[in-house]
Each structure stands twice: as C-alpha cells, then as structure tokens.
Amino acid sequence: MRLALGGLLLLASAGQSALAFDIPPPPPPMYQGLIFPLFPGSSAVPFSGQSGSSSSSKTSAGKSSSVSPVNAATLAAEPARVQAHARELAALVPPAQREALAQAYSQAFEGYLQLERKLGLPENDVANALAAFIAGNYMALNQVEVPDASFVRLAAQLREALPRNPGFSTMSGAAKRKLYEQSAMQGTFMAVARLAFLKQPQAAAEQNYRAAARASLEAALKVPAEQIRIDAQGLHLGKATP
C-alpha cells in the first residue's frame, strides 16, 4: 500500500463530526516531557547505519518494510483506558468543545488500531503510537503523505530508542498505557484533520492545525520543524546534507 495513514484513515474520518476540526487542537500533553527529547544529542540521523550515501544505508532502506521484533520494554501492558484518556486530552480545550473533541480522539484511536493491523505492527507498542504522533503531525504540517515503509521504519527506530531513554525506562505501566493511547490519538487525529481539510478547505482552521503540528514536532524532537524529515530510511533530524 502506498500510504501509511492517508487511505486507511478515511474510514476513521467518516464518522467524525466536521465540528471537531473547527476546534484548535490542544498543545502537546505535558506528560510527554517525561521522555522528550526522544533522541538526546542526536546528529542528523538518529541511528548508525542510516547516513544517506553509505552502503549500510541502502541495506537498511531495503529492509524498511519489515517490522522489527517485538520489544517487551516498549509494550503498554496495563488495561486500556481509551475513553478516559480521550477525555483527558479534550479537557485542554474550552468546556463547550470537550465532548466533540473527546469523541473525535476516541474515533481516531480506532483508526490507529486499524493502522496497526494493516501494517502488521505489534499491538500495544508505545513505539508505534509515538511513530503515529510524529508522522501525523509531520503530515499535517508539511501536507505530505508518509508511505507504509517509511512509517514502519520510523516505528522500528523508536522501538530501538525508547528502552535507552531514561525517562521512558522509569515510567510506570499506567504511564506507558497513557503515552500509547494519547500519542496514537493525537497523531492519528492530526492525519485525519489533514484529510478533512483536503476534502473541505478551511484556511483559518488549517493554519491553526499546522501551527499545532509544528509545536508538537518541535516539543518532541527538539529541533526546528524544517529540520525534521521522514523518508524510506525513517526519521532524520538536523539540516539536510547538500
């Protein structure tokens, strides 16, 4: 399949109220500061073997469509709390808008679960949810699609990085469940919003969403949004090499 999020999320968007996308999205949840930046001290590309011209890069790119093995350290083992976590995110907007946004987040999470199944990704894996958070905001900001192979590679990078992240390694099971569900909700919601704006342009609302996407990416990755790139080799941070 050509798209990691776009085509699949048409299903998720079908049941969402158009009013949900009139609501400016809330800022990135403060709890995510526990593990951000995801790649402290990173160079242009977070992991070895990923430089653009090396032979090892070509090998890695050729494997980008393969899902990496399950890492128990990145799994959210606590019971699901989708509705509660959706309401918690929605509590960041004015009261009159909270119910609509909570429903939109819950529906976005269902769309995310379809994405997990579609790509054969491990269930309840925080790495996948954070990949959706990054990819969804990246798509919303840059008005681009993220191909399946690129998304899978991004999730694999995060599956490798998270167990080495001091903030993540000390999180409780409940905190990992919250991070999993709310990251998936936010990233998928942003990708769905982008599709909604393609079908029914709303210049002012779209500007709000792109600003929110920029803020989310920069909060997560600690580099200017212009220095964030996703391609077949996964996530790249830093200025592109000429």
Tab-separated table of C-alpha atoms in Angstrom, residues 35-160:
chain	number	residue	atom	x	y	z
A	35	ILE	CA	10.634	11.250	27.686
A	36	PHE	CA	11.318	14.101	25.274
A	37	PRO	CA	13.636	14.692	23.569
A	38	LEU	CA	13.356	11.230	22.119
A	39	PHE	CA	16.844	11.383	20.643
A	40	PRO	CA	19.025	13.423	23.031
A	41	GLY	CA	22.300	14.503	21.483
A	42	SER	CA	21.283	13.165	18.094
A	43	SER	CA	23.007	14.109	14.873
A	44	ALA	CA	21.291	14.477	11.503
A	45	VAL	CA	20.105	10.856	11.614
A	46	PRO	CA	19.280	9.233	14.965
A	47	PHE	CA	20.852	5.828	14.420
A	48	SER	CA	24.001	4.361	12.961
A	49	GLY	CA	23.885	2.833	9.513
A	50	GLN	CA	21.468	5.463	8.273
A	51	SER	CA	23.659	8.034	6.517
A	52	GLY	CA	22.352	8.906	3.104
A	53	SER	CA	25.210	7.729	0.876
A	54	SER	CA	26.575	4.726	2.718
A	55	SER	CA	26.110	1.135	1.612
A	56	SER	CA	24.702	0.282	5.046
A	57	SER	CA	22.007	2.880	4.424
A	58	LYS	CA	20.999	1.114	1.243
A	59	THR	CA	20.792	-2.175	3.086
A	60	SER	CA	18.653	-0.644	5.810
A	61	ALA	CA	16.357	1.033	3.307
A	62	GLY	CA	15.845	-2.271	1.579
A	63	LYS	CA	14.588	-3.727	4.831
A	64	SER	CA	12.423	-0.751	5.770
A	65	SER	CA	9.161	-2.537	5.047
A	66	SER	CA	9.942	-5.278	7.614
A	67	VAL	CA	8.580	-4.932	11.117
A	68	SER	CA	11.279	-5.215	13.777
A	69	PRO	CA	10.889	-7.855	16.505
A	70	VAL	CA	8.619	-7.101	19.446
A	71	ASN	CA	10.441	-5.421	22.322
A	72	ALA	CA	8.690	-6.125	25.621
A	73	ALA	CA	10.191	-2.955	27.084
A	74	THR	CA	8.091	-0.778	24.757
A	75	LEU	CA	4.747	-2.525	25.322
A	76	ALA	CA	1.871	-0.946	27.256
A	77	ALA	CA	0.723	-3.897	29.371
A	78	GLU	CA	-1.849	-2.108	31.541
A	79	PRO	CA	-5.574	-2.367	30.639
A	80	ALA	CA	-6.916	0.049	28.027
A	81	ARG	CA	-8.378	3.385	29.181
A	82	VAL	CA	-9.274	4.911	25.829
A	83	GLN	CA	-12.306	6.931	26.892
A	84	ALA	CA	-10.629	8.339	29.988
A	85	HIS	CA	-7.508	9.312	28.077
A	86	ALA	CA	-9.562	10.899	25.294
A	87	ARG	CA	-11.479	12.970	27.843
A	88	GLU	CA	-8.236	13.994	29.499
A	89	LEU	CA	-6.852	15.331	26.215
A	90	ALA	CA	-10.128	17.080	25.427
A	91	ALA	CA	-10.102	18.769	28.838
A	92	LEU	CA	-7.427	21.108	27.475
A	93	VAL	CA	-9.965	22.922	25.253
A	94	PRO	CA	-12.936	25.113	26.296
A	95	PRO	CA	-15.777	23.197	28.031
A	96	ALA	CA	-18.301	23.578	25.207
A	97	GLN	CA	-15.948	21.768	22.823
A	98	ARG	CA	-14.758	18.956	25.038
A	99	GLU	CA	-17.348	16.288	24.249
A	100	ALA	CA	-16.934	16.617	20.479
A	101	LEU	CA	-13.162	16.520	20.743
A	102	ALA	CA	-13.200	13.553	23.140
A	103	GLN	CA	-15.339	11.620	20.662
A	104	ALA	CA	-13.016	12.579	17.817
A	105	TYR	CA	-9.983	11.359	19.776
A	106	SER	CA	-11.700	8.059	20.578
A	107	GLN	CA	-12.562	7.550	16.921
A	108	ALA	CA	-9.033	8.492	15.909
A	109	PHE	CA	-7.715	5.778	18.216
A	110	GLU	CA	-9.922	3.222	16.465
A	111	GLY	CA	-8.395	4.368	13.186
A	112	TYR	CA	-4.940	3.937	14.683
A	113	LEU	CA	-5.747	0.339	15.667
A	114	GLN	CA	-6.696	-0.303	12.044
A	115	LEU	CA	-3.279	1.037	11.060
A	116	GLU	CA	-1.538	-1.356	13.466
A	117	ARG	CA	-3.403	-4.309	11.966
A	118	LYS	CA	-2.912	-3.123	8.395
A	119	LEU	CA	0.860	-2.909	8.780
A	120	GLY	CA	1.213	-5.987	10.979
A	121	LEU	CA	2.686	-3.956	13.843
A	122	PRO	CA	2.892	-5.286	17.409
A	123	GLU	CA	-0.204	-4.463	19.430
A	124	ASN	CA	0.048	-2.084	22.403
A	125	ASP	CA	3.531	-0.953	21.372
A	126	VAL	CA	4.351	2.576	22.508
A	127	ALA	CA	6.905	2.852	19.688
A	128	ASN	CA	4.151	2.528	17.089
A	129	ALA	CA	1.999	5.137	18.823
A	130	LEU	CA	4.851	7.638	19.021
A	131	ALA	CA	5.566	6.969	15.349
A	132	ALA	CA	1.932	7.878	14.642
A	133	PHE	CA	2.311	11.029	16.742
A	134	ILE	CA	5.385	12.117	14.794
A	135	ALA	CA	4.106	11.039	11.366
A	136	GLY	CA	0.634	12.501	11.835
A	137	ASN	CA	1.976	15.895	12.841
A	138	TYR	CA	4.590	15.760	10.094
A	139	MET	CA	1.881	15.080	7.513
A	140	ALA	CA	-0.323	17.875	8.858
A	141	LEU	CA	2.487	20.423	8.874
A	142	ASN	CA	4.046	19.596	5.505
A	143	GLN	CA	0.916	18.480	3.631
A	144	VAL	CA	2.548	15.239	2.549
A	145	GLU	CA	1.891	11.506	2.847
A	146	VAL	CA	4.112	9.088	4.738
A	147	PRO	CA	4.473	5.762	2.864
A	148	ASP	CA	3.979	2.498	4.710
A	149	ALA	CA	7.665	1.520	4.582
A	150	SER	CA	8.727	4.876	5.997
A	151	PHE	CA	6.240	4.604	8.851
A	152	VAL	CA	7.350	1.065	9.691
A	153	ARG	CA	10.987	2.172	9.692
A	154	LEU	CA	10.165	5.115	11.976
A	155	ALA	CA	8.404	2.788	14.408
A	156	ALA	CA	11.441	0.467	14.361
A	157	GLN	CA	13.737	3.385	15.201
A	158	LEU	CA	11.577	4.263	18.176
A	159	ARG	CA	11.366	0.622	19.256
A	160	GLU	CA	15.168	0.673	19.393
